[in-house]
PDB file of C-alpha atoms and ligand atoms in Angstrom:
ATOM      1  CA  MET X   1      19.709  20.367  -1.145  1.00 94.00           C
ATOM      2  CA  GLN X   2      19.530  22.266  -4.443  1.00 96.00           C
ATOM      3  CA  LEU X   3      15.989  22.876  -5.646  1.00 97.00           C
ATOM      4  CA  GLU X   4      16.565  21.112  -8.978  1.00 97.00           C
ATOM      5  CA  ARG X   5      17.815  18.033  -7.127  1.00 96.00           C
ATOM      6  CA  ILE X   6      14.829  18.118  -4.802  1.00 97.00           C
ATOM      7  CA  LEU X   7      12.459  18.176  -7.762  1.00 97.00           C
ATOM      8  CA  GLN X   8      14.329  15.341  -9.436  1.00 96.00           C
ATOM      9  CA  GLN X   9      14.293  13.251  -6.232  1.00 95.00           C
ATOM     10  CA  GLN X  10      10.541  13.895  -5.850  1.00 97.00           C
ATOM     11  CA  GLY X  11       9.858  12.498  -9.330  1.00 96.00           C
ATOM     12  CA  PHE X  12       9.582  15.626 -11.484  1.00 97.00           C
ATOM     13  CA  GLY X  13      11.874  14.339 -14.217  1.00 95.00           C
ATOM     14  CA  VAL X  14      15.517  14.470 -15.151  1.00 96.00           C
ATOM     15  CA  ARG X  15      17.671  17.289 -13.804  1.00 96.00           C
ATOM     16  CA  LYS X  16      17.434  19.334 -17.014  1.00 96.00           C
ATOM     17  CA  ALA X  17      13.623  19.208 -16.978  1.00 96.00           C
ATOM     18  CA  CYS X  18      13.562  20.178 -13.274  1.00 97.00           C
ATOM     19  CA  ARG X  19      15.902  23.112 -13.926  1.00 97.00           C
ATOM     20  CA  ALA X  20      13.588  24.258 -16.725  1.00 97.00           C
ATOM     21  CA  LEU X  21      10.537  24.049 -14.420  1.00 96.00           C
ATOM     22  CA  VAL X  22      12.259  26.376 -11.972  1.00 97.00           C
ATOM     23  CA  ARG X  23      13.551  28.790 -14.633  1.00 96.00           C
ATOM     24  CA  GLN X  24      10.025  29.030 -16.087  1.00 96.00           C
ATOM     25  CA  GLY X  25       8.828  30.318 -12.699  1.00 95.00           C
ATOM     26  CA  ARG X  26       6.508  27.337 -12.189  1.00 96.00           C
ATOM     27  CA  VAL X  27       7.916  26.325  -8.799  1.00 97.00           C
ATOM     28  CA  THR X  28       7.117  28.121  -5.543  1.00 97.00           C
ATOM     29  CA  VAL X  29       8.513  27.512  -2.087  1.00 96.00           C
ATOM     30  CA  ALA X  30       6.629  28.931   0.905  1.00 93.00           C
ATOM     31  CA  GLY X  31       4.416  30.850  -1.520  1.00 92.00           C
ATOM     32  CA  LYS X  32       7.298  32.609  -3.339  1.00 93.00           C
ATOM     33  CA  ALA X  33       8.463  31.876  -6.883  1.00 92.00           C
ATOM     34  CA  ALA X  34      11.890  30.232  -6.705  1.00 94.00           C
ATOM     35  CA  LYS X  35      13.761  31.171  -9.864  1.00 91.00           C
ATOM     36  CA  ASP X  36      17.210  29.766  -9.020  1.00 96.00           C
ATOM     37  CA  PRO X  37      17.429  25.998  -9.624  1.00 96.00           C
ATOM     38  CA  GLU X  38      20.609  25.847  -7.573  1.00 97.00           C
ATOM     39  CA  ALA X  39      19.157  27.605  -4.517  1.00 95.00           C
ATOM     40  CA  GLU X  40      19.535  25.454  -1.397  1.00 96.00           C
ATOM     41  CA  PHE X  41      16.465  24.446   0.619  1.00 96.00           C
ATOM     42  CA  ASP X  42      15.720  22.134   3.502  1.00 96.00           C
ATOM     43  CA  LEU X  43      12.096  21.205   2.864  1.00 96.00           C
ATOM     44  CA  THR X  44      11.829  18.545   5.583  1.00 94.00           C
ATOM     45  CA  GLY X  45       8.327  18.811   7.032  1.00 92.00           C
ATOM     46  CA  SER X  46       7.194  21.256   4.326  1.00 95.00           C
ATOM     47  CA  GLY X  47       7.020  21.167   0.555  1.00 96.00           C
ATOM     48  CA  PHE X  48       6.816  23.128  -2.668  1.00 97.00           C
ATOM     49  CA  ALA X  49       4.245  23.832  -5.365  1.00 97.00           C
ATOM     50  CA  VAL X  50       4.492  23.228  -9.093  1.00 96.00           C
ATOM     51  CA  ASP X  51       1.992  25.102 -11.250  1.00 95.00           C
ATOM     52  CA  GLY X  52       0.126  25.981  -8.059  1.00 94.00           C
ATOM     53  CA  VAL X  53      -0.249  22.375  -6.901  1.00 94.00           C
ATOM     54  CA  PHE X  54       1.298  21.712  -3.483  1.00 94.00           C
ATOM     55  CA  TRP X  55       3.612  18.732  -3.209  1.00 95.00           C
ATOM     56  CA  PRO X  56       4.755  17.693   0.294  1.00 95.00           C
ATOM     57  CA  TYR X  57       8.447  16.859   0.488  1.00 96.00           C
ATOM     58  CA  HIS X  58       9.166  13.228   1.382  1.00 95.00           C
ATOM     59  CA  ALA X  59      12.741  11.965   1.572  1.00 94.00           C
ATOM     60  CA  ARG X  60      11.088   8.525   1.391  1.00 95.00           C
ATOM     61  CA  ALA X  61       7.416   8.367   0.448  1.00 96.00           C
ATOM     62  CA  THR X  62       4.729   5.903   1.471  1.00 97.00           C
ATOM     63  CA  LEU X  63       1.060   6.180   0.601  1.00 98.00           C
ATOM     64  CA  LEU X  64      -2.132   4.249   1.149  1.00 98.00           C
ATOM     65  CA  LEU X  65      -4.292   3.417  -1.856  1.00 98.00           C
ATOM     66  CA  ASN X  66      -7.844   2.145  -1.457  1.00 98.00           C
ATOM     67  CA  LYS X  67      -7.415  -0.320  -4.286  1.00 98.00           C
ATOM     68  CA  PRO X  68     -10.427  -0.899  -6.514  1.00 98.00           C
ATOM     69  CA  ALA X  69     -11.055  -4.197  -8.304  1.00 98.00           C
ATOM     70  CA  GLY X  70      -9.733  -4.462 -11.859  1.00 98.00           C
ATOM     71  CA  VAL X  71      -6.220  -3.116 -11.318  1.00 97.00           C
ATOM     72  CA  GLU X  72      -2.998  -5.104 -11.026  1.00 97.00           C
ATOM     73  CA  CYS X  73      -0.333  -4.517  -8.376  1.00 96.00           C
ATOM     74  CA  SER X  74       2.533  -5.471 -10.674  1.00 88.00           C
ATOM     75  CA  ARG X  75       4.895  -2.741 -11.974  1.00 83.00           C
ATOM     76  CA  ARG X  76       4.461  -4.267 -15.430  1.00 88.00           C
ATOM     77  CA  PRO X  77       0.725  -5.072 -15.538  1.00 89.00           C
ATOM     78  CA  ARG X  78      -0.321  -7.506 -18.252  1.00 91.00           C
ATOM     79  CA  HIS X  79      -4.112  -7.737 -18.374  1.00 94.00           C
ATOM     80  CA  TYR X  80      -5.452  -4.754 -16.419  1.00 96.00           C
ATOM     81  CA  PRO X  81      -4.240  -1.232 -15.671  1.00 96.00           C
ATOM     82  CA  GLY X  82      -1.591  -1.087 -12.958  1.00 97.00           C
ATOM     83  CA  VAL X  83      -2.092   0.538  -9.552  1.00 97.00           C
ATOM     84  CA  LEU X  84       0.494   3.187 -10.450  1.00 97.00           C
ATOM     85  CA  SER X  85      -1.927   4.467 -13.100  1.00 96.00           C
ATOM     86  CA  LEU X  86      -4.167   5.668 -10.220  1.00 97.00           C
ATOM     87  CA  LEU X  87      -1.386   7.852  -8.789  1.00 97.00           C
ATOM     88  CA  PRO X  88       0.408  11.002  -9.949  1.00 95.00           C
ATOM     89  CA  PRO X  89       3.186  10.106 -12.449  1.00 95.00           C
ATOM     90  CA  GLN X  90       5.779  11.370  -9.933  1.00 96.00           C
ATOM     91  CA  CYS X  91       5.111   8.237  -7.840  1.00 96.00           C
ATOM     92  CA  ALA X  92       6.262   5.876 -10.582  1.00 94.00           C
ATOM     93  CA  ALA X  93       9.092   8.245 -11.516  1.00 95.00           C
ATOM     94  CA  ARG X  94      10.527   8.098  -7.998  1.00 95.00           C
ATOM     95  CA  GLY X  95      10.324   4.297  -7.948  1.00 94.00           C
ATOM     96  CA  MET X  96       7.334   3.679  -5.715  1.00 96.00           C
ATOM     97  CA  GLN X  97       6.017   0.123  -5.783  1.00 95.00           C
ATOM     98  CA  SER X  98       3.279  -1.786  -4.064  1.00 96.00           C
ATOM     99  CA  VAL X  99       4.185  -3.320  -0.712  1.00 96.00           C
ATOM    100  CA  GLY X 100       3.151  -6.921  -1.271  1.00 94.00           C
ATOM    101  CA  ARG X 101       0.285  -7.595  -3.630  1.00 95.00           C
ATOM    102  CA  LEU X 102      -3.470  -7.859  -3.672  1.00 97.00           C
ATOM    103  CA  ASP X 103      -5.198  -9.916  -6.363  1.00 97.00           C
ATOM    104  CA  VAL X 104      -6.728  -8.053  -9.274  1.00 97.00           C
ATOM    105  CA  ASP X 105     -10.253  -8.568  -7.844  1.00 98.00           C
ATOM    106  CA  THR X 106      -9.280  -7.738  -4.219  1.00 98.00           C
ATOM    107  CA  THR X 107     -10.050  -4.238  -2.958  1.00 98.00           C
ATOM    108  CA  GLY X 108      -8.864  -2.211  -0.002  1.00 98.00           C
ATOM    109  CA  LEU X 109      -5.754  -1.143   1.817  1.00 98.00           C
ATOM    110  CA  LEU X 110      -2.631  -1.268  -0.348  1.00 98.00           C
ATOM    111  CA  LEU X 111       0.596   0.494   0.614  1.00 98.00           C
ATOM    112  CA  LEU X 112       2.971   1.860  -1.998  1.00 98.00           C
ATOM    113  CA  SER X 113       6.433   3.078  -1.109  1.00 97.00           C
ATOM    114  CA  ASP X 114       9.924   3.869  -2.336  1.00 96.00           C
ATOM    115  CA  ASP X 115      11.353   3.029   1.080  1.00 96.00           C
ATOM    116  CA  GLY X 116      13.239  -0.225   0.506  1.00 95.00           C
ATOM    117  CA  GLN X 117      13.731  -0.894   4.220  1.00 96.00           C
ATOM    118  CA  LEU X 118      10.032  -0.493   4.961  1.00 96.00           C
ATOM    119  CA  ILE X 119       9.019  -2.707   2.024  1.00 95.00           C
ATOM    120  CA  HIS X 120      11.454  -5.386   3.176  1.00 94.00           C
ATOM    121  CA  ALA X 121      10.416  -5.192   6.841  1.00 94.00           C
ATOM    122  CA  LEU X 122       6.691  -5.403   6.053  1.00 94.00           C
ATOM    123  CA  ALA X 123       7.279  -8.431   3.825  1.00 91.00           C
ATOM    124  CA  SER X 124       9.456 -10.228   6.373  1.00 90.00           C
ATOM    125  CA  PRO X 125       7.640 -13.249   7.868  1.00 87.00           C
ATOM    126  CA  ARG X 126       9.659 -12.723  11.079  1.00 89.00           C
ATOM    127  CA  ARG X 127       7.944  -9.372  11.730  1.00 91.00           C
ATOM    128  CA  LYS X 128       4.509 -11.076  11.693  1.00 91.00           C
ATOM    129  CA  VAL X 129       2.648  -7.927  10.614  1.00 95.00           C
ATOM    130  CA  ARG X 130      -1.115  -8.533  10.839  1.00 95.00           C
ATOM    131  CA  LYS X 131      -3.168  -8.200   7.667  1.00 97.00           C
ATOM    132  CA  THR X 132      -6.911  -8.062   8.262  1.00 98.00           C
ATOM    133  CA  TYR X 133      -9.265  -9.147   5.480  1.00 98.00           C
ATOM    134  CA  ARG X 134     -13.033  -8.991   5.169  1.00 98.00           C
ATOM    135  CA  ALA X 135     -14.329 -11.752   2.890  1.00 98.00           C
ATOM    136  CA  THR X 136     -17.818 -12.349   1.573  1.00 98.00           C
ATOM    137  CA  VAL X 137     -18.227 -16.104   1.262  1.00 98.00           C
ATOM    138  CA  ARG X 138     -20.578 -18.193  -0.861  1.00 98.00           C
ATOM    139  CA  HIS X 139     -21.827 -20.711   1.729  1.00 98.00           C
ATOM    140  CA  PRO X 140     -22.997 -19.956   5.277  1.00 98.00           C
ATOM    141  CA  LEU X 141     -20.096 -19.950   7.723  1.00 98.00           C
ATOM    142  CA  ASP X 142     -20.133 -22.581  10.438  1.00 97.00           C
ATOM    143  CA  GLU X 143     -18.083 -23.364  13.539  1.00 97.00           C
ATOM    144  CA  ALA X 144     -16.228 -26.212  11.798  1.00 98.00           C
ATOM    145  CA  GLN X 145     -14.936 -23.852   9.085  1.00 98.00           C
ATOM    146  CA  LEU X 146     -13.895 -21.211  11.623  1.00 98.00           C
ATOM    147  CA  ALA X 147     -12.195 -23.827  13.805  1.00 98.00           C
ATOM    148  CA  ALA X 148     -10.292 -25.187  10.765  1.00 98.00           C
ATOM    149  CA  LEU X 149      -9.106 -21.691   9.808  1.00 98.00           C
ATOM    150  CA  ARG X 150      -7.906 -21.044  13.373  1.00 97.00           C
ATOM    151  CA  ALA X 151      -6.290 -24.460  13.799  1.00 97.00           C
ATOM    152  CA  GLY X 152      -4.585 -24.360  10.384  1.00 96.00           C
ATOM    153  CA  VAL X 153      -5.405 -25.691   6.932  1.00 96.00           C
ATOM    154  CA  THR X 154      -3.060 -27.284   4.425  1.00 94.00           C
ATOM    155  CA  LEU X 155      -2.466 -25.564   1.084  1.00 91.00           C
ATOM    156  CA  HIS X 156      -1.398 -27.697  -1.846  1.00 85.00           C
ATOM    157  CA  ASP X 157       2.071 -26.089  -2.240  1.00 81.00           C
ATOM    158  CA  ASP X 158       3.186 -26.637   1.358  1.00 82.00           C
ATOM    159  CA  PRO X 159       2.550 -29.512   3.770  1.00 86.00           C
ATOM    160  CA  ALA X 160       2.881 -27.185   6.812  1.00 88.00           C
ATOM    161  CA  PRO X 161      -0.597 -25.982   7.817  1.00 92.00           C
ATOM    162  CA  VAL X 162      -1.321 -22.241   7.805  1.00 94.00           C
ATOM    163  CA  ALA X 163      -3.500 -20.829  10.547  1.00 96.00           C
ATOM    164  CA  ALA X 164      -5.352 -17.547  10.881  1.00 97.00           C
ATOM    165  CA  VAL X 165      -4.606 -15.437  13.953  1.00 96.00           C
ATOM    166  CA  LYS X 166      -8.346 -14.780  14.039  1.00 97.00           C
ATOM    167  CA  ALA X 167     -11.334 -16.045  12.072  1.00 98.00           C
ATOM    168  CA  ILE X 168     -14.586 -14.341  13.018  1.00 98.00           C
ATOM    169  CA  ALA X 169     -18.022 -14.712  11.416  1.00 98.00           C
ATOM    170  CA  GLU X 170     -19.485 -11.180  11.306  1.00 98.00           C
ATOM    171  CA  ASP X 171     -22.669 -12.697   9.873  1.00 98.00           C
ATOM    172  CA  ALA X 172     -23.515 -15.886   7.949  1.00 98.00           C
ATOM    173  CA  HIS X 173     -21.583 -14.785   4.829  1.00 98.00           C
ATOM    174  CA  THR X 174     -19.039 -12.264   6.146  1.00 98.00           C
ATOM    175  CA  LEU X 175     -15.718 -13.471   7.475  1.00 98.00           C
ATOM    176  CA  THR X 176     -12.985 -11.403   9.124  1.00 98.00           C
ATOM    177  CA  LEU X 177      -9.643 -13.127   8.835  1.00 98.00           C
ATOM    178  CA  ILE X 178      -6.365 -11.939  10.335  1.00 97.00           C
ATOM    179  CA  LEU X 179      -3.154 -13.389   8.884  1.00 97.00           C
ATOM    180  CA  THR X 180       0.509 -12.743   9.586  1.00 94.00           C
ATOM    181  CA  SER X 181       1.810 -14.452   6.452  1.00 89.00           C
ATOM    182  CA  GLY X 182       1.240 -13.469   2.859  1.00 85.00           C
ATOM    183  CA  ARG X 183       1.211 -16.385   0.452  1.00 88.00           C
ATOM    184  CA  TYR X 184      -0.214 -16.337  -3.050  1.00 90.00           C
ATOM    185  CA  HIS X 185      -4.064 -16.183  -2.935  1.00 94.00           C
ATOM    186  CA  GLN X 186      -3.751 -17.082   0.741  1.00 95.00           C
ATOM    187  CA  VAL X 187      -7.203 -16.033   1.937  1.00 97.00           C
ATOM    188  CA  LYS X 188      -9.004 -17.606  -1.015  1.00 97.00           C
ATOM    189  CA  ARG X 189      -7.047 -20.837  -0.696  1.00 96.00           C
ATOM    190  CA  MET X 190      -7.479 -21.065   3.088  1.00 97.00           C
ATOM    191  CA  VAL X 191     -11.217 -20.474   2.829  1.00 98.00           C
ATOM    192  CA  ALA X 192     -11.437 -23.074   0.045  1.00 97.00           C
ATOM    193  CA  ALA X 193      -9.472 -25.561   2.171  1.00 96.00           C
ATOM    194  CA  ALA X 194     -11.959 -24.967   5.002  1.00 97.00           C
ATOM    195  CA  GLY X 195     -14.833 -25.883   2.640  1.00 97.00           C
ATOM    196  CA  ASN X 196     -16.154 -22.489   1.543  1.00 98.00           C
ATOM    197  CA  ARG X 197     -15.458 -20.007  -1.272  1.00 98.00           C
ATOM    198  CA  VAL X 198     -14.485 -16.334  -1.303  1.00 98.00           C
ATOM    199  CA  GLU X 199     -16.791 -14.257  -3.502  1.00 98.00           C
ATOM    200  CA  LYS X 200     -15.433 -10.831  -2.558  1.00 98.00           C
ATOM    201  CA  LEU X 201     -12.315  -9.798  -0.677  1.00 98.00           C
ATOM    202  CA  CYS X 202     -11.236  -6.522   0.885  1.00 98.00           C
ATOM    203  CA  ARG X 203      -8.166  -5.803   3.034  1.00 98.00           C
ATOM    204  CA  ILE X 204      -9.293  -3.544   5.833  1.00 98.00           C
ATOM    205  CA  ALA X 205      -6.137  -3.143   7.929  1.00 98.00           C
ATOM    206  CA  VAL X 206      -2.382  -3.691   8.035  1.00 97.00           C
ATOM    207  CA  GLY X 207      -1.063  -3.856  11.597  1.00 96.00           C
ATOM    208  CA  GLY X 208      -3.019  -1.209  13.493  1.00 96.00           C
ATOM    209  CA  LEU X 209      -3.487   0.953  10.389  1.00 97.00           C
ATOM    210  CA  VAL X 210      -7.126   0.727   9.344  1.00 97.00           C
ATOM    211  CA  LEU X 211      -8.452   1.618   5.883  1.00 98.00           C
ATOM    212  CA  PRO X 212      -9.769   5.163   6.460  1.00 96.00           C
ATOM    213  CA  GLY X 213     -13.445   5.844   5.784  1.00 96.00           C
ATOM    214  CA  ASP X 214     -12.635   9.086   3.947  1.00 96.00           C
ATOM    215  CA  VAL X 215     -10.443   7.519   1.238  1.00 98.00           C
ATOM    216  CA  PRO X 216     -12.930   6.181  -1.330  1.00 98.00           C
ATOM    217  CA  GLU X 217     -12.023   3.281  -3.620  1.00 98.00           C
ATOM    218  CA  GLY X 218      -9.564   4.352  -6.300  1.00 98.00           C
ATOM    219  CA  THR X 219      -8.180   7.248  -4.223  1.00 98.00           C
ATOM    220  CA  TRP X 220      -5.146   7.544  -1.964  1.00 98.00           C
ATOM    221  CA  CYS X 221      -3.464   9.555   0.810  1.00 97.00           C
ATOM    222  CA  TRP X 222       0.103  10.025   2.046  1.00 96.00           C
ATOM    223  CA  LEU X 223       0.987   8.176   5.242  1.00 96.00           C
ATOM    224  CA  THR X 224       1.989  10.343   8.185  1.00 92.00           C
ATOM    225  CA  GLN X 225       4.618   9.335  10.735  1.00 92.00           C
ATOM    226  CA  ALA X 226       1.785   8.349  13.114  1.00 95.00           C
ATOM    227  CA  ASP X 227       0.272   6.116  10.392  1.00 96.00           C
ATOM    228  CA  LEU X 228       3.662   4.464   9.794  1.00 96.00           C
ATOM    229  CA  GLU X 229       3.979   3.710  13.503  1.00 96.00           C
ATOM    230  CA  LYS X 230       0.546   2.059  13.509  1.00 96.00           C
ATOM    231  CA  LEU X 231       1.806  -0.556  11.019  1.00 96.00           C
ATOM    232  CA  TRP X 232       3.905  -2.081  13.811  1.00 93.00           C
ATOM    233  CA  GLU X 233       1.284  -1.881  16.539  1.00 90.00           C
ATOM    234  CA  GLU X 234       0.644  -5.120  18.355  1.00 80.00           C
ATOM    235  CA  GLU X 235      -2.951  -6.223  18.615  1.00 72.00           C
ATOM    236  CA  LYS X 236      -4.726  -4.525  21.517  1.00 68.00           C
ATOM    237  CA  THR X 237      -6.045  -7.031  24.019  1.00 57.00           C
ATOM    238  CA  SER X 238      -9.219  -5.975  25.747  1.00 49.00           C
TER     239      SER X 238
HETATM  240  N1  URA S   1      -5.342 -13.413  -0.099  1.00 53.17           N
HETATM  241  C1  URA S   1      -5.952 -13.598  -1.285  1.00 53.17           C
HETATM  242  O1  URA S   1      -6.465 -14.675  -1.563  1.00 53.17           O
HETATM  243  N2  URA S   1      -5.984 -12.565  -2.144  1.00 53.17           N
HETATM  244  C2  URA S   1      -5.470 -11.344  -1.877  1.00 53.17           C
HETATM  245  O2  URA S   1      -5.561 -10.435  -2.702  1.00 53.17           O
HETATM  246  C3  URA S   1      -4.855 -11.170  -0.630  1.00 53.17           C
HETATM  247  C4  URA S   1      -4.801 -12.218   0.238  1.00 53.17           C
END
């Protein structure tokens, strides 16, 4: 593909702006200045640098953000900054969006992607992708609450009960909940229906992909092919 098209596809602006970047000598490929915007490259598995900053080439890009509280997942945030404001502007320019949503006060693992098929597949209830949440709850957890969460609780907008795949008390006030559906405020509403209240909520895994310890809140990393495969991993039975 022509270099100017690659830059455009990767979110570096309209074609004219990308051509100008190249002509100004600001783009390097494999360490060499690339001065011809129409030069053909196959950058699969590699990348390019703009103003000395390396940018891996992704035909379709997916990243993991450790979402902090106080940011909205919507593309048009209304009351708080949007998650895209935590990412390089190229992410918004190439149409990346959050895969599902976390509430403004929820932290943790949020995927953003411009891969329509992936976004659709992860959202599909038929795929039953596990989302693991760690909730701090107001009242001490008891067996009755855990049993209700596992057996299924009724939310006011649907008579069909929703059940957690797992509900584990890590300690008196820390609940791990695994869900395969993703309704509005689902964890908070399920915990409320079981007679408790969520004070803090963090998503710690999607499928077999666990929030990495070296991605602090408010920062992000690209997903590798191995990471993408983990999203579809079935739960390991021991
Ligand atoms: N369930 C909730 O209640 N909130 C979230 O952000 C995610 C799941």
